[in-house]
Coordinates of C-alpha atoms (C1' of nucleotides) in Angstrom, one line a residue:
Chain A
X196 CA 44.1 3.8 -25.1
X197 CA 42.6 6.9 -26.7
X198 CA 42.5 10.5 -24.3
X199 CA 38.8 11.3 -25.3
X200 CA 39.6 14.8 -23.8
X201 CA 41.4 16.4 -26.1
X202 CA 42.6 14.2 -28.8
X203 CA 38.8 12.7 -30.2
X204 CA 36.8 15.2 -31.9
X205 CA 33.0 15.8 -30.8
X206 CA 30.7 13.8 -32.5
X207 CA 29.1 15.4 -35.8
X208 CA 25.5 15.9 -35.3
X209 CA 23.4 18.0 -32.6
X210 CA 25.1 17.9 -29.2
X211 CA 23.3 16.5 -26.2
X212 CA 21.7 19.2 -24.2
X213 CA 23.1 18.2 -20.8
X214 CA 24.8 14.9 -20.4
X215 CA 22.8 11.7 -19.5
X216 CA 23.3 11.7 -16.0
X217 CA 22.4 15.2 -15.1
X218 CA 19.1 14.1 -17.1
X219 CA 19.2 10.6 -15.2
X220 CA 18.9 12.8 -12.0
X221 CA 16.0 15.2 -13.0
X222 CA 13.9 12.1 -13.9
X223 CA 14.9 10.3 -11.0
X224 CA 13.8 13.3 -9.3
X225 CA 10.2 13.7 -11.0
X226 CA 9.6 10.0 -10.3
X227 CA 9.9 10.8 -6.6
X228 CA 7.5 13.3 -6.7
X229 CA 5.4 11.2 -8.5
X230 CA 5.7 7.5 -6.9
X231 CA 5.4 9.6 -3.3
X232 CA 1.9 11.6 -4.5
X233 CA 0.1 8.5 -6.1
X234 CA 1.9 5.5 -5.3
X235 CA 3.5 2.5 -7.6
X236 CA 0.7 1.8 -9.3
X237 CA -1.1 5.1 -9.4
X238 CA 2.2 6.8 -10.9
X239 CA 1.8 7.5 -14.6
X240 CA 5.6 7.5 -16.7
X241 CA 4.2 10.2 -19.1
X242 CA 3.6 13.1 -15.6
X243 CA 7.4 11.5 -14.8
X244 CA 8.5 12.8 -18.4
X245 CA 6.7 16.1 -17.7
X246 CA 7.4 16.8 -14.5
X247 CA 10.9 16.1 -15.3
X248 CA 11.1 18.2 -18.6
X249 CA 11.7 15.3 -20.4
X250 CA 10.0 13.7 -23.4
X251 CA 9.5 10.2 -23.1
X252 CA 11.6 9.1 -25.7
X253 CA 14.4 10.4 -23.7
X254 CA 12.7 9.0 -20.5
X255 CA 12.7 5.5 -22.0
X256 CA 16.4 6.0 -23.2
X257 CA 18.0 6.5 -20.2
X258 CA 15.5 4.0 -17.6
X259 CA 14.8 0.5 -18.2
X260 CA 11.0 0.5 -17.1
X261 CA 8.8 1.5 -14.5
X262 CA 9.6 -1.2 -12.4
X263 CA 13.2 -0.1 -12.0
X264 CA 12.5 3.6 -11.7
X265 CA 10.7 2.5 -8.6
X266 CA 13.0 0.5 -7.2
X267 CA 16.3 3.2 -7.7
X268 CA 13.9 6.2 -6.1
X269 CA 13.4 4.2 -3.1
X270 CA 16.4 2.6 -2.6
X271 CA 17.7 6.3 -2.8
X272 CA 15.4 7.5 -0.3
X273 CA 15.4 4.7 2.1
X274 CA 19.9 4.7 2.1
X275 CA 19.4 8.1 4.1
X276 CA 17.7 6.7 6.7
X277 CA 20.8 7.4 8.8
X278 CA 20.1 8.2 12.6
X279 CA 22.5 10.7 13.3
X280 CA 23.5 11.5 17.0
X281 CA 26.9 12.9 18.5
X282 CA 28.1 9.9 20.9
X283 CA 31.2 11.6 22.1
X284 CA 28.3 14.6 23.4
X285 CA 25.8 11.4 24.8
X286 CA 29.0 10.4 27.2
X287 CA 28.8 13.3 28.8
X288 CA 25.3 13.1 29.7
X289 CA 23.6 11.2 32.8
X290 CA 21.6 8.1 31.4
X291 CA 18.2 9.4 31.1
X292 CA 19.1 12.8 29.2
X293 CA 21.3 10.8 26.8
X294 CA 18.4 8.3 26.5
X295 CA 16.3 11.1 25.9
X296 CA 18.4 12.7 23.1
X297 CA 18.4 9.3 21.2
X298 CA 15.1 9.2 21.2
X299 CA 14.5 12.8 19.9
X300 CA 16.6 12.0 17.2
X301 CA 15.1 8.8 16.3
X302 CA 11.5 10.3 16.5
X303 CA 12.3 13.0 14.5
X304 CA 13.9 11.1 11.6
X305 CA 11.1 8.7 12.2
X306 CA 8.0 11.0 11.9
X307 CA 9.4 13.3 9.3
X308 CA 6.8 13.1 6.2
X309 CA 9.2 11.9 3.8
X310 CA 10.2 9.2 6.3
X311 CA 6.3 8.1 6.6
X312 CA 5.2 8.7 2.9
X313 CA 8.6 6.0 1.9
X314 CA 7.6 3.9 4.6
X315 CA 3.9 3.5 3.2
X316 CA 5.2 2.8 -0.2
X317 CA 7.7 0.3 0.8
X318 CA 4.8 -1.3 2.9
X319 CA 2.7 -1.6 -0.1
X320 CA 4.9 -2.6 -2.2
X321 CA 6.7 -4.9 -0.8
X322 CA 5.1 -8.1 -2.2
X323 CA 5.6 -7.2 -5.9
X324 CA 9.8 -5.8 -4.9
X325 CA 11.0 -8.1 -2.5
X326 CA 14.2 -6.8 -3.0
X327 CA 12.6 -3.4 -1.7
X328 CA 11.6 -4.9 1.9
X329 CA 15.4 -6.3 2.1
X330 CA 17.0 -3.2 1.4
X331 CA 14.6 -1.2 3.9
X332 CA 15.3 -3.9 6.6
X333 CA 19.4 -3.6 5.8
X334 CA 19.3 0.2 5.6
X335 CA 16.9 2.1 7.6
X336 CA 15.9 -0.9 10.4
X337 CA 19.4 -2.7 11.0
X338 CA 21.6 0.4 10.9
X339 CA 19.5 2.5 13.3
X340 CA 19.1 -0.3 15.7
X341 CA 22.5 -1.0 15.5
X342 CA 23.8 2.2 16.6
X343 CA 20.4 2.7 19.2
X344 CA 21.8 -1.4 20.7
X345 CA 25.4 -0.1 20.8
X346 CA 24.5 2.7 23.3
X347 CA 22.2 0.5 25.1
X348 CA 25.0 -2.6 25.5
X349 CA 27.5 0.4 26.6
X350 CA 24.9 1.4 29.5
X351 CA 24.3 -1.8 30.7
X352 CA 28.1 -3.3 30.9
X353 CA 28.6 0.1 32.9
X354 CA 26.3 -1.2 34.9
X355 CA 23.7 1.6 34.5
X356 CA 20.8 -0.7 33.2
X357 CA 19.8 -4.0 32.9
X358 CA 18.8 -5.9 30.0
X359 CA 18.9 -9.1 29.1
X360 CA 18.0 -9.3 25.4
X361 CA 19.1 -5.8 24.1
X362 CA 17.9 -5.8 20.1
X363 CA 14.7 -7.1 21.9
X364 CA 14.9 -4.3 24.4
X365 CA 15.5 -1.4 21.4
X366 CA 12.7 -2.7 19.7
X367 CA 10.0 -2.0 22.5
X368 CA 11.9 1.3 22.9
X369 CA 11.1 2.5 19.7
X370 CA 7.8 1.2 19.0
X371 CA 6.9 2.8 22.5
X372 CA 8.3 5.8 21.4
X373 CA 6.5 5.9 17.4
X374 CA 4.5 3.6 17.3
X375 CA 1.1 5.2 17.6
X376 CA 1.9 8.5 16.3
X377 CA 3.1 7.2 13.2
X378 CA 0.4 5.1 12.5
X379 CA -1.5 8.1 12.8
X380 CA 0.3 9.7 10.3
X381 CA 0.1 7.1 7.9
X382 CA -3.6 6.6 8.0
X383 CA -3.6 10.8 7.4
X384 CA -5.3 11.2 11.2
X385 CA -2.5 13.0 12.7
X386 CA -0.2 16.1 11.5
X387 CA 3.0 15.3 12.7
X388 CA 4.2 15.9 16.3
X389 CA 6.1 19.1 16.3
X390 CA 9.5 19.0 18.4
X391 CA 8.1 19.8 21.6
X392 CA 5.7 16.8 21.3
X393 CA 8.7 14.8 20.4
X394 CA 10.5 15.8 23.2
X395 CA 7.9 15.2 25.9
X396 CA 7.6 11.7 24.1
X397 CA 10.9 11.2 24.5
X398 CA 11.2 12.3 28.2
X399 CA 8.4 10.1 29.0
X400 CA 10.0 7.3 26.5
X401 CA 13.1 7.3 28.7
X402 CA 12.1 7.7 32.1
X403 CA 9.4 4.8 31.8
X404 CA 11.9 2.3 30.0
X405 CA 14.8 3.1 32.5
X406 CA 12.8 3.0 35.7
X407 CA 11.7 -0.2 34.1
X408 CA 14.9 -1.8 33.9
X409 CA 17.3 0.2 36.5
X410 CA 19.0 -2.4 38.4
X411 CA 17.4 -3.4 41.6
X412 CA 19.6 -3.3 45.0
X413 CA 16.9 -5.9 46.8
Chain B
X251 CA -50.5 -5.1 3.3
X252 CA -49.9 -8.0 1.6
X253 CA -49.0 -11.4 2.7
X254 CA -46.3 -12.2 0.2
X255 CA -45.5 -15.7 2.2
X256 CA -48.7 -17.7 1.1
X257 CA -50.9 -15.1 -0.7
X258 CA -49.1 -13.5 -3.7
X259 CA -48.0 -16.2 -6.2
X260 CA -44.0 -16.8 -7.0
X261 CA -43.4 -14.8 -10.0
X262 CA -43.4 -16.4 -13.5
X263 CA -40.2 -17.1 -14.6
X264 CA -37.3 -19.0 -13.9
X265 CA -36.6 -19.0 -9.8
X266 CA -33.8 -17.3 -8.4
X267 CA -30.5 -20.5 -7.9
X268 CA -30.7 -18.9 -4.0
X269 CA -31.2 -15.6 -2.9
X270 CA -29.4 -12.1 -3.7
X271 CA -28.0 -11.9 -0.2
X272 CA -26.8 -15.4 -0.1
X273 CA -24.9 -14.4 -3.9
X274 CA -23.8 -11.1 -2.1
X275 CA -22.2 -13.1 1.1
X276 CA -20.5 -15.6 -1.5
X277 CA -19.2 -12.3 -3.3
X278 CA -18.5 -10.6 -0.8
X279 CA -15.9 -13.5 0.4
X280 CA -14.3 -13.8 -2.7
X281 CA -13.4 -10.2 -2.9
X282 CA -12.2 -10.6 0.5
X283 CA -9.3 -13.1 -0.7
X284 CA -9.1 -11.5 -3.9
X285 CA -8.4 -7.5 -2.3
X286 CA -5.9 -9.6 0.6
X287 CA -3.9 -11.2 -1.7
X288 CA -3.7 -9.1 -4.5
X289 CA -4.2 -5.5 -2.9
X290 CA -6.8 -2.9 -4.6
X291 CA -5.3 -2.3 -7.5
X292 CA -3.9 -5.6 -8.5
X293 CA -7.4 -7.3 -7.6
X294 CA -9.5 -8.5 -11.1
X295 CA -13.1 -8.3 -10.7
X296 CA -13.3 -11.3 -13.1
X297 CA -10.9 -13.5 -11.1
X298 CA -13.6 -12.4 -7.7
X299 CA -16.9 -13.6 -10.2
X300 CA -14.6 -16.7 -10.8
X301 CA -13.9 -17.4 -7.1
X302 CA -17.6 -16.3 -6.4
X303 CA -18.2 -18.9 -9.0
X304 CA -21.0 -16.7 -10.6
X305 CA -20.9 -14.8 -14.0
X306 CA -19.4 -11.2 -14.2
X307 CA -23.3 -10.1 -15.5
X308 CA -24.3 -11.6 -11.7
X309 CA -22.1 -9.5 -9.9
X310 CA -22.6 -5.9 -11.6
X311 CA -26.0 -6.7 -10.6
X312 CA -25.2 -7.0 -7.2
X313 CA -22.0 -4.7 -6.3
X314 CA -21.8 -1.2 -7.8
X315 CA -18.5 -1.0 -8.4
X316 CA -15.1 -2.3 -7.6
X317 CA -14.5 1.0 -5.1
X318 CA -17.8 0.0 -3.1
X319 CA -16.7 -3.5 -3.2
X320 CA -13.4 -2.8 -1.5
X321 CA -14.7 -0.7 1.3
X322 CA -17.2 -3.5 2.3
X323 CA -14.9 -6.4 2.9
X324 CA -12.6 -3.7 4.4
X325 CA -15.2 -2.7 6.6
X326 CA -16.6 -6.1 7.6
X327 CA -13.3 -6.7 8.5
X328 CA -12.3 -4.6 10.4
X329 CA -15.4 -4.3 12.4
X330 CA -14.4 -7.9 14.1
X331 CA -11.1 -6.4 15.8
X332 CA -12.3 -6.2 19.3
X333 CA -9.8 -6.9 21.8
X334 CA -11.5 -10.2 23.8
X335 CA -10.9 -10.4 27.3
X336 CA -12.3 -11.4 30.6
X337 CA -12.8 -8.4 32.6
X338 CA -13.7 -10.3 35.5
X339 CA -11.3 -12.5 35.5
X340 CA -8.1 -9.8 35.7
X341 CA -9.9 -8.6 39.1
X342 CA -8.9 -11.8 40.5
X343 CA -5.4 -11.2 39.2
X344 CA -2.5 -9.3 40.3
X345 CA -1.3 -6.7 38.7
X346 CA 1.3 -7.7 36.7
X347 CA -0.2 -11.1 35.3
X348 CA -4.0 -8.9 34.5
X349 CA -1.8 -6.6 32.4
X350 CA 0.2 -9.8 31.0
X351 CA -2.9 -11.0 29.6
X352 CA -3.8 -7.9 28.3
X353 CA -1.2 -7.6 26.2
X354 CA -1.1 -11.4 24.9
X355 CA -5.0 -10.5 23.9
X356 CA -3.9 -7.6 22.1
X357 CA -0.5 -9.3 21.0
X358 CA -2.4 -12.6 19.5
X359 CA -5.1 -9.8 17.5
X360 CA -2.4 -7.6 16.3
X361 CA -0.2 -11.1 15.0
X362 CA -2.7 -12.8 13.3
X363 CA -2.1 -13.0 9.6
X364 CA -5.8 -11.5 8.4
X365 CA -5.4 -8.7 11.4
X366 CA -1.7 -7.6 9.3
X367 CA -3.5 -8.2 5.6
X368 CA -6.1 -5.8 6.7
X369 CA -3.8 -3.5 8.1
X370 CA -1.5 -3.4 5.0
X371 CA -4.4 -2.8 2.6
X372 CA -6.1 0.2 4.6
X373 CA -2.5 1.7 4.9
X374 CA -1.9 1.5 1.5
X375 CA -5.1 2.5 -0.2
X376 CA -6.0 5.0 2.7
X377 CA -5.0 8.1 0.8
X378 CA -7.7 6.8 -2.0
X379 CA -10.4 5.8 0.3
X380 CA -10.0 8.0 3.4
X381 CA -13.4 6.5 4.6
X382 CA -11.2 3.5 5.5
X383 CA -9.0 5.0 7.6
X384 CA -11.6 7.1 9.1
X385 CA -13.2 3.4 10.1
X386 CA -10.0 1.9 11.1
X387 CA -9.3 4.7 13.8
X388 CA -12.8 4.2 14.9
X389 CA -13.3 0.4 14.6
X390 CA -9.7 -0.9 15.2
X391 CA -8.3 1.4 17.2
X392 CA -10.3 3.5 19.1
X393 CA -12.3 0.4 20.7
X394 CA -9.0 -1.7 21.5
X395 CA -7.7 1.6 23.0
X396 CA -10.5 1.9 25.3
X397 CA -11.0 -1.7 26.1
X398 CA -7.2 -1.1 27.4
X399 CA -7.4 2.5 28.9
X400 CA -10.2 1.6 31.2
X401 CA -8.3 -1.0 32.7
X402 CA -5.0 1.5 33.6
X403 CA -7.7 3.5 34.9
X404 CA -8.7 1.3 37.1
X405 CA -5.6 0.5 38.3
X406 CA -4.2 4.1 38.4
X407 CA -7.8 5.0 40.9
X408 CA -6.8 2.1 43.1
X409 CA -3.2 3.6 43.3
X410 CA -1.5 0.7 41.5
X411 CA 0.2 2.7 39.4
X412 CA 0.9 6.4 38.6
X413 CA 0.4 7.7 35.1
X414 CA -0.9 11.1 34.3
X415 CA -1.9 10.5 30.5
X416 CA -3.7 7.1 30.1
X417 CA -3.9 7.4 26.0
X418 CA -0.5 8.6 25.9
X419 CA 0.4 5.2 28.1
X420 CA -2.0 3.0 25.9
X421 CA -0.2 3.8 22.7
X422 CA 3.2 3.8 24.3
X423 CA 2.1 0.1 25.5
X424 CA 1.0 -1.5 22.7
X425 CA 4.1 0.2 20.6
X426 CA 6.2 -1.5 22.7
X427 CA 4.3 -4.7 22.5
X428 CA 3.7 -4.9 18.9
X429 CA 5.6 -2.4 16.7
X430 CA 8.5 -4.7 15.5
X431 CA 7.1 -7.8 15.2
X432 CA 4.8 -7.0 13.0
X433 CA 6.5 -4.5 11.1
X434 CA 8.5 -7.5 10.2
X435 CA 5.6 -9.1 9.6
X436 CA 4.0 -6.8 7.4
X437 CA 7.6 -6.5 5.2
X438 CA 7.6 -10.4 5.0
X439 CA 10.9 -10.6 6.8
X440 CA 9.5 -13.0 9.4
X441 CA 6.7 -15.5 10.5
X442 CA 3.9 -14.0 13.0
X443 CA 5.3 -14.8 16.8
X444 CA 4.2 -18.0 17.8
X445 CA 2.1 -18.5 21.9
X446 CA 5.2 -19.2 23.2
X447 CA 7.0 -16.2 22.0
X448 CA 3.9 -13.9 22.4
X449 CA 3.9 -14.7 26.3
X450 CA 7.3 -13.7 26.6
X451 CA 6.9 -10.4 25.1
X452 CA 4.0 -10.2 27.7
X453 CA 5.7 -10.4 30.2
X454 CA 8.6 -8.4 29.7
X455 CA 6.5 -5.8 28.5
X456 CA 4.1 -5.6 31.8
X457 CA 7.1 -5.7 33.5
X458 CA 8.6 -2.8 31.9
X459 CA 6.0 -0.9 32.0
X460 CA 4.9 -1.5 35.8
X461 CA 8.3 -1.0 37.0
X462 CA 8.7 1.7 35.2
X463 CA 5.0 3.6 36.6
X464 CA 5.2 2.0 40.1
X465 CA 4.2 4.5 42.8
X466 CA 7.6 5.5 44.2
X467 CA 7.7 6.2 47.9
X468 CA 10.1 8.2 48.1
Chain C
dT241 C1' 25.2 23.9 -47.6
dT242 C1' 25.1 19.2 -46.5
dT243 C1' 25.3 15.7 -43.2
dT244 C1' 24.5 14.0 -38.9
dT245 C1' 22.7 13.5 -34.3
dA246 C1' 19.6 14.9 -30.2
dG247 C1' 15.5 15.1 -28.7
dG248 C1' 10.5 17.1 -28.4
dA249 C1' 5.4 16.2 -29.6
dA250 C1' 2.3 13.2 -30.5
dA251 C1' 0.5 9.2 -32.5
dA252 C1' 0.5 4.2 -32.5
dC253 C1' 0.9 -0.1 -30.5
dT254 C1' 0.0 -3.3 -26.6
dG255 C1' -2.0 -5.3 -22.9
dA256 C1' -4.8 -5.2 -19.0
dT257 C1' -9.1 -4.6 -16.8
dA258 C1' -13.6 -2.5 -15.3
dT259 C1' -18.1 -2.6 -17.0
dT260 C1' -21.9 -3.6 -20.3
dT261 C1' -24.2 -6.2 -23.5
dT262 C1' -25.6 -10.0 -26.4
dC263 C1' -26.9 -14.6 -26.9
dC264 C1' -28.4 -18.6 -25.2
dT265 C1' -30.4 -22.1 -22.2
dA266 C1' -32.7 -23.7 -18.0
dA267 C1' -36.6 -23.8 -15.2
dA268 C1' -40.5 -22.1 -13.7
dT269 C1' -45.9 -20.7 -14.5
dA270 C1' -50.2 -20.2 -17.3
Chain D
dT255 C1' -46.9 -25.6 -25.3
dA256 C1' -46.1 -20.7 -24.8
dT257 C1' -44.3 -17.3 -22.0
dT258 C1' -41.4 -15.4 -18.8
dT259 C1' -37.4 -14.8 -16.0
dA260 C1' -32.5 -16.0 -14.1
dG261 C1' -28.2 -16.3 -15.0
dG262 C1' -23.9 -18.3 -17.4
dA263 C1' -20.3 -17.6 -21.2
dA264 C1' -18.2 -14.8 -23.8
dA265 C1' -17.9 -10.9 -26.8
dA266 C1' -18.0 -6.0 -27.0
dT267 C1' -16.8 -1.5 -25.2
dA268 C1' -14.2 1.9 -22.9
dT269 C1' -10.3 3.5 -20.7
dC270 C1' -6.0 3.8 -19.2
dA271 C1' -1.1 3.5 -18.9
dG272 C1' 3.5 1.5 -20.3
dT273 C1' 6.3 1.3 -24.2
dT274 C1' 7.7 2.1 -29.0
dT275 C1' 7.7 4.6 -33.2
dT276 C1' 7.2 8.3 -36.4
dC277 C1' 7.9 12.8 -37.8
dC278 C1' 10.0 16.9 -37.4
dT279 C1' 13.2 20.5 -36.1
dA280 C1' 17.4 22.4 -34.0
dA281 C1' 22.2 22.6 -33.8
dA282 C1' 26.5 21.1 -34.5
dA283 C1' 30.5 19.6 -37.7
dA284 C1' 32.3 19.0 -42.4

DNA sequence: TTTTTAGGAAAACTGATATTTTCCTAAATA
DNA sequence: TATTTAGGAAAATATCAGTTTTCCTAAAAA
């Protein structure tokens, strides 16, 4: 085994400006930009290279094609779709405020303009990169339902709500909560809703869905 | 004025196959499954002449251009969403059922397969044609919307329920209703709903939402 | 200084596709 | 028959964008 750090000279000719990856990064970077302003089609690889700094020799070097390119930016994107929310805080909370907390933080991930621009890519795209539908469904659908169903099952065995079906149940939750504003986004009617909008959603959101399925003493 | 039926002679030449309207509707159909299963920019305008089954010369006569092509099958789409129901029929109803039939109207509209194609091509080609979103709200949504909003009028003026924002309610409604279904419809990950299924969703949906807004006497 | 490598700029190559045009034939009237 | 028009088939044209290649220069080691 050869110690490349000290032993093996530098190679003779012109050194590499930065290394590959650093470059890998600024073109992954431009494409981004690019794929998010114009779409998959509509992207052109030679405003990648500029954008990036990069001729596109160097461009071609270091990504396979277009295609590709396409797929790594959005799979990048789309693997930070992470809902974040503080469950030891939520326990301390009485049902409908901690309800009402999720669903701030799920509306604000979920109308944040990067969120909707990836969205309408994947949604366009999706019949020419399967793969790109799979991985959305994995990493941005599955892992925020999952943690928005865990809260929900821990309600109900409390006894707090009652639910039959609860991945059914989280799914009318969040489309009451997005649906329409998002759509509205999408189709570039609508700014996005700024927090206090989101909040009033929410409060509305919560106390609709839990008077709707608080258990009954009949 | 002239009396072109029976006065003025058919001109000289060679007779039209069938008229330019007829040629237009044939067209017009073929671009229809051409844009819906290929998307704007995949779409070839010889593969539409080819479906059309005239020549490409035939067609430039008749369309301008690809662009104005797109926005009339778009268009004519669209302007068949309307949200069928039977107004006088839910008076006989209670509440719960009217509103369950509400929603499996809007349910069976929003699932059907050419409702979702539509919807995924003026979502992605909306930033390029923003007269296509600018019809959608006003075709598609706005006129569903009110079909619905007049009804929870209704009910909220005969005291049935208490909402204080009836758009708000409508979009919160039909979120809850359709968001997830056909998001997964739209990404490919699953078949549309079938009746069964549909009247489920219904139900628990108008049940949701009427527990949830029921007058409280408190 | 010579050799060697990195990489930019721009041209060339390739393939696709919107749009136009040419050429030809069929079918009608005069 | 001679003339005129409709329209198909296919070639021509124009453009655009992905990908490759050429040419050239800078910067390093030998």
């Amino acid at each position: 085994m050869v110690d490349n750090t000290k032993v093996s000279k530098r190679p003779r000719g012109r050194p590499q400006i930065r290394p590959d990856d650093e470059t890998r990064q600024m073109i992954l970077q431009a494409a981004r930009q690019e794929f998010h302003a114009s779409g998959y089609a509509g992207a052109s690889m030679n405003r990648v290279a500029e954008r990036a700094g990069v001729s596109t020799k160097t461009m071609y070097r270091l990504i396979p094609t277009k295609a590709e390119l396409f797929q790594s930016v959005i799979s990048a994107r789309i693997s930070r779709f992470i809902l974040e929310m503080d469950e030891e805080h939520l326990d301390g909370l009485p049902v409908d405020e901690a309800l009402e907390h999720i669903l701030i933080a799920y509306g604000t991930l979920t109308f944040d303009p990067d969120t909707v621009s990836s969205l309408r890519l994947v949604l366009a795209e999706c019949d020419r990169f399967p793969e790109i539908a799979a991985a959305f469904d994995e990493l941005a659908l599955r892992r925020t339902t999952q943690t928005m169903e865990g809260w929900l099952r821990q309600q109900r065995d409390r006894g707090m709500i009652e639910i039959d079906d609860t991945a059914t149940a989280v799914g009318m939750l969040r489309g009451m909560m997005v649906m329409e504003p998002q759509r509205a986004m999408m189709l570039g009617l609508k700014p996005p809703p700024d927090h206090a909008e989101i909040v009033k959603r929410a409060r509305n959101c919560a106390r609709l869905f839990l008077d709707g399925c608080r258990p009954k003493q009949r």
